Coordinates of N, CA and C in Angstrom, one line a residue:
X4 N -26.4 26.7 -6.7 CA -25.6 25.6 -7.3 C -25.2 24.6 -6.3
X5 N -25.8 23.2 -6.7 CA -25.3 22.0 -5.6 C -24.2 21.9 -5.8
X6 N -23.5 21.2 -5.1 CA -22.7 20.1 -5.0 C -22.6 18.7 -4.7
X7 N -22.5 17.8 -4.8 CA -22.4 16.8 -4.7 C -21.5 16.0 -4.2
X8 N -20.8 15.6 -3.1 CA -19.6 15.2 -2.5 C -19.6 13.8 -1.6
X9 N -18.9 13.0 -2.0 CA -18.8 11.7 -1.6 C -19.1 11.9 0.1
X10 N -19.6 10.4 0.2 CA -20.5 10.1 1.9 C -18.9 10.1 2.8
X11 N -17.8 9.7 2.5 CA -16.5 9.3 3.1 C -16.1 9.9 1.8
X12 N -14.9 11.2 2.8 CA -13.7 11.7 2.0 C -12.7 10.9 2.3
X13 N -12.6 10.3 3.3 CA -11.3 9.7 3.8 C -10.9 8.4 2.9
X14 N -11.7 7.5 2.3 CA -11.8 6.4 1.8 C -11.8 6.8 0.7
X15 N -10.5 5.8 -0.5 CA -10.1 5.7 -1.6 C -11.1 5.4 -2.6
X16 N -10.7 5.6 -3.6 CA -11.8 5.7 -5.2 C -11.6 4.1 -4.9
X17 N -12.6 3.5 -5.6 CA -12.7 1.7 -5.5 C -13.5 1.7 -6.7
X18 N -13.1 1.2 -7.6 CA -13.8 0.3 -9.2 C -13.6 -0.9 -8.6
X19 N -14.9 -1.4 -9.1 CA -15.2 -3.0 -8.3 C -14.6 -3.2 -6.8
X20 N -13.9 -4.2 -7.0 CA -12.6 -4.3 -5.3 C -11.5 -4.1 -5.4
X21 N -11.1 -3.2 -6.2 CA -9.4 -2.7 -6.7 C -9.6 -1.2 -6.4
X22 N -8.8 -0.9 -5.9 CA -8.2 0.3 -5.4 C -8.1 0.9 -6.9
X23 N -7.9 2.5 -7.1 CA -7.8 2.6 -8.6 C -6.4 2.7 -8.9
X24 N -5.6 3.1 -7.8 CA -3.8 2.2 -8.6 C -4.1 0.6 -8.9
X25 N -4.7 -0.2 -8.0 CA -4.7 -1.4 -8.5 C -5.7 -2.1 -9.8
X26 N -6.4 -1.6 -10.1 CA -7.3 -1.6 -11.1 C -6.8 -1.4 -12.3
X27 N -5.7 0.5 -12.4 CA -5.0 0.3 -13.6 C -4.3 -0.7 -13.6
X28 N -3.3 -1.1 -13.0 CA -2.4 -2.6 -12.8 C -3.2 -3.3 -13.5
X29 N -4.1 -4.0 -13.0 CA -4.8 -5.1 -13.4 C -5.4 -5.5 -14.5
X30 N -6.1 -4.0 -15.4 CA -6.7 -4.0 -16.5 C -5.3 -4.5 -17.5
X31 N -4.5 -3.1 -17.0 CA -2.9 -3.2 -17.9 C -2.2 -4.3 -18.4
X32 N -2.6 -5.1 -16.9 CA -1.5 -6.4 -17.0 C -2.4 -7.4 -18.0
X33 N -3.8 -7.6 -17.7 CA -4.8 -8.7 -18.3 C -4.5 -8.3 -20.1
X34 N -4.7 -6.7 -20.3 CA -4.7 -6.4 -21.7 C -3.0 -6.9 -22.1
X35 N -2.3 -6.6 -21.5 CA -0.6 -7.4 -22.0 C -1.2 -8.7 -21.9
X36 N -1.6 -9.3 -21.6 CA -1.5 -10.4 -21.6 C -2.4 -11.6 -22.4
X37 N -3.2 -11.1 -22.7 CA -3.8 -11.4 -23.5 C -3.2 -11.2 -25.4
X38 N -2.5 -9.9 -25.5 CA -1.9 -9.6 -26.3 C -0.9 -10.4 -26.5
X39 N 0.1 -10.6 -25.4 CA 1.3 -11.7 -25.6 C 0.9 -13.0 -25.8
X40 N -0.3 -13.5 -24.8 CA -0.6 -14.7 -24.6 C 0.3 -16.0 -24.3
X41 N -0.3 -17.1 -24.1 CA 0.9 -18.3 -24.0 C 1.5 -18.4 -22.5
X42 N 2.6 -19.1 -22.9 CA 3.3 -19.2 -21.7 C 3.1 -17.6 -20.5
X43 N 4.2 -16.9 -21.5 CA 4.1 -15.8 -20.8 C 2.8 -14.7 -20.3
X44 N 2.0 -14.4 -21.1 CA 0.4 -14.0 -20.6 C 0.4 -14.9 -19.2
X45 N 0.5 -16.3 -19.4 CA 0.1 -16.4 -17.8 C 1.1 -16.4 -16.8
X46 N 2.0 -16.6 -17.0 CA 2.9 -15.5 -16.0 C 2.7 -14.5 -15.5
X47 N 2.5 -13.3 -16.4 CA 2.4 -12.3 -16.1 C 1.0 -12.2 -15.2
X48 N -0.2 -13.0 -15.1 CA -1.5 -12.7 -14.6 C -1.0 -13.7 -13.2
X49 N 0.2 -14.5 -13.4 CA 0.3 -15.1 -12.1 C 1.2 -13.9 -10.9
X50 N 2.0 -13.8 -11.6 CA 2.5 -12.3 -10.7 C 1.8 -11.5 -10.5
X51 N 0.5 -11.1 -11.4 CA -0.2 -9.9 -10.7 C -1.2 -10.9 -9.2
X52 N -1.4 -12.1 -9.2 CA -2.1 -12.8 -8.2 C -1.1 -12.6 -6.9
X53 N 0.0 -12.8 -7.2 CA 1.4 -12.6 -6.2 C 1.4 -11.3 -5.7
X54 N 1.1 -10.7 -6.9 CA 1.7 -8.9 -6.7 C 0.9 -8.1 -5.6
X55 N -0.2 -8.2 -6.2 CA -1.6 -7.8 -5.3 C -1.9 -7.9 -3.9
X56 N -1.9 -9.2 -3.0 CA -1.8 -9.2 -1.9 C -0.6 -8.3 -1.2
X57 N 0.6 -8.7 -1.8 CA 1.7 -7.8 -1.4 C 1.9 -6.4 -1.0
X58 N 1.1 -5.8 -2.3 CA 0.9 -4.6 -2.3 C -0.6 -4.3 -1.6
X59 N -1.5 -4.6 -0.8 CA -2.2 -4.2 0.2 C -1.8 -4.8 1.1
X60 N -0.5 -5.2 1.7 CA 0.0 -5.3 2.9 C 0.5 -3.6 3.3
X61 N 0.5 -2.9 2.3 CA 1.5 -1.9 2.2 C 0.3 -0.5 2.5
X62 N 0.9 0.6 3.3 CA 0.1 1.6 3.4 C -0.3 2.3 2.0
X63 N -1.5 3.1 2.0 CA -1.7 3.0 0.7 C -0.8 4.7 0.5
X64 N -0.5 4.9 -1.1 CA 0.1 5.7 -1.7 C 1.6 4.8 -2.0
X65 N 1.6 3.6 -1.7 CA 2.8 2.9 -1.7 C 3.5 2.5 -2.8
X66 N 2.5 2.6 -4.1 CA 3.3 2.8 -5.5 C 4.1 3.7 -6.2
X67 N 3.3 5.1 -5.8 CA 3.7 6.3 -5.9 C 5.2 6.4 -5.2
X68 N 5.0 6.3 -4.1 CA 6.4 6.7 -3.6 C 7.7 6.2 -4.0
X69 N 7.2 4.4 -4.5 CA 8.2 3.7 -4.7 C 8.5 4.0 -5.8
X70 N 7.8 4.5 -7.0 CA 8.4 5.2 -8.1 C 9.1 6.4 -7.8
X71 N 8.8 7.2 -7.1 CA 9.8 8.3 -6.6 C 11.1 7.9 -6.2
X72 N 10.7 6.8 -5.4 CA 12.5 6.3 -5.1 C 12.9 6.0 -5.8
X73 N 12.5 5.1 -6.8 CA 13.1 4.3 -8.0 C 13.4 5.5 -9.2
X74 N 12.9 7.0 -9.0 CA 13.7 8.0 -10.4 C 11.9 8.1 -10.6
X75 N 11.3 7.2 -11.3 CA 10.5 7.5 -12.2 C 9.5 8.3 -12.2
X76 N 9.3 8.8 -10.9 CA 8.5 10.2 -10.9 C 8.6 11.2 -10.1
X77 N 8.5 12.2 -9.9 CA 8.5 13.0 -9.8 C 7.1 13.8 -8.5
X78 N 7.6 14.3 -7.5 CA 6.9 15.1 -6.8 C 7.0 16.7 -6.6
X79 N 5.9 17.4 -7.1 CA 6.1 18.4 -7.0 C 6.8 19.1 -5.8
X80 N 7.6 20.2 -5.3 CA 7.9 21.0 -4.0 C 9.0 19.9 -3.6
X81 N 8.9 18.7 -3.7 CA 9.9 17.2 -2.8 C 11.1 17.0 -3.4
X82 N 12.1 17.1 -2.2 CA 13.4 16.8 -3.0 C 13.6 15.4 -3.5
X83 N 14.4 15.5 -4.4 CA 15.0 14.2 -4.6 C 15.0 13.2 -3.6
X84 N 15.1 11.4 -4.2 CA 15.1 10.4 -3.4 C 16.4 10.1 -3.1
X85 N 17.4 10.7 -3.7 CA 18.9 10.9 -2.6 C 18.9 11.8 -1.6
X86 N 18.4 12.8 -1.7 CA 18.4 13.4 -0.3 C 18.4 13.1 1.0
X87 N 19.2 13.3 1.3 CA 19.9 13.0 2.8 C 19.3 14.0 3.9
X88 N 20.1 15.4 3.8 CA 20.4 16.0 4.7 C 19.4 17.3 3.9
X89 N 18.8 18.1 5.0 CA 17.9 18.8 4.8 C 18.4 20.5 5.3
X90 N 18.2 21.7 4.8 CA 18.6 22.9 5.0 C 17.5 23.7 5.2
X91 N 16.9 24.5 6.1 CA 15.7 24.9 6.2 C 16.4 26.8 5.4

């Protein structure tokens, strides 16, 4: 039985030239936005033009975490994003 395993493990999944956090973003945002349309549709596709460079200034996993800080997700074994002080 083969396997088959990418030429580079170290380098991230890539659909077209978006990273695949950035890709769902971008499909997400274009599909709202199209749906809302108008003014606001292009707002929203103008913040994702803003958002994007910003967020690959940033090491990558940098969504993820920022949701952890912000509550909304969750890391298996990791304490909370109040956690301060540590007890071994």
């Amino acid at each position: 039985m083969d396997e088959r395993l990418p030429q580079y493990l170290h380098r991230p999944v890539q659909i077209l030239w978006f990273g695949s956090d950035e890709f769902v973003l971008v499909m997400s945002s274009v599909f709202v936005a199209a749906i809302v349309g108008g003014l606001i549709g292009w707002m929203l596709i103008a913040a994702l033009l803003l958002f994007l460079p910003w967020k690959r200034s940033k090491p990558r996993g940098f969504l993820p975490h920022l949701a952890w800080r912000w509550g909304l997700l969750s890391f298996r074994n990791y304490p909370g994003p109040t956690q301060t002080r540590f007890f071994e």
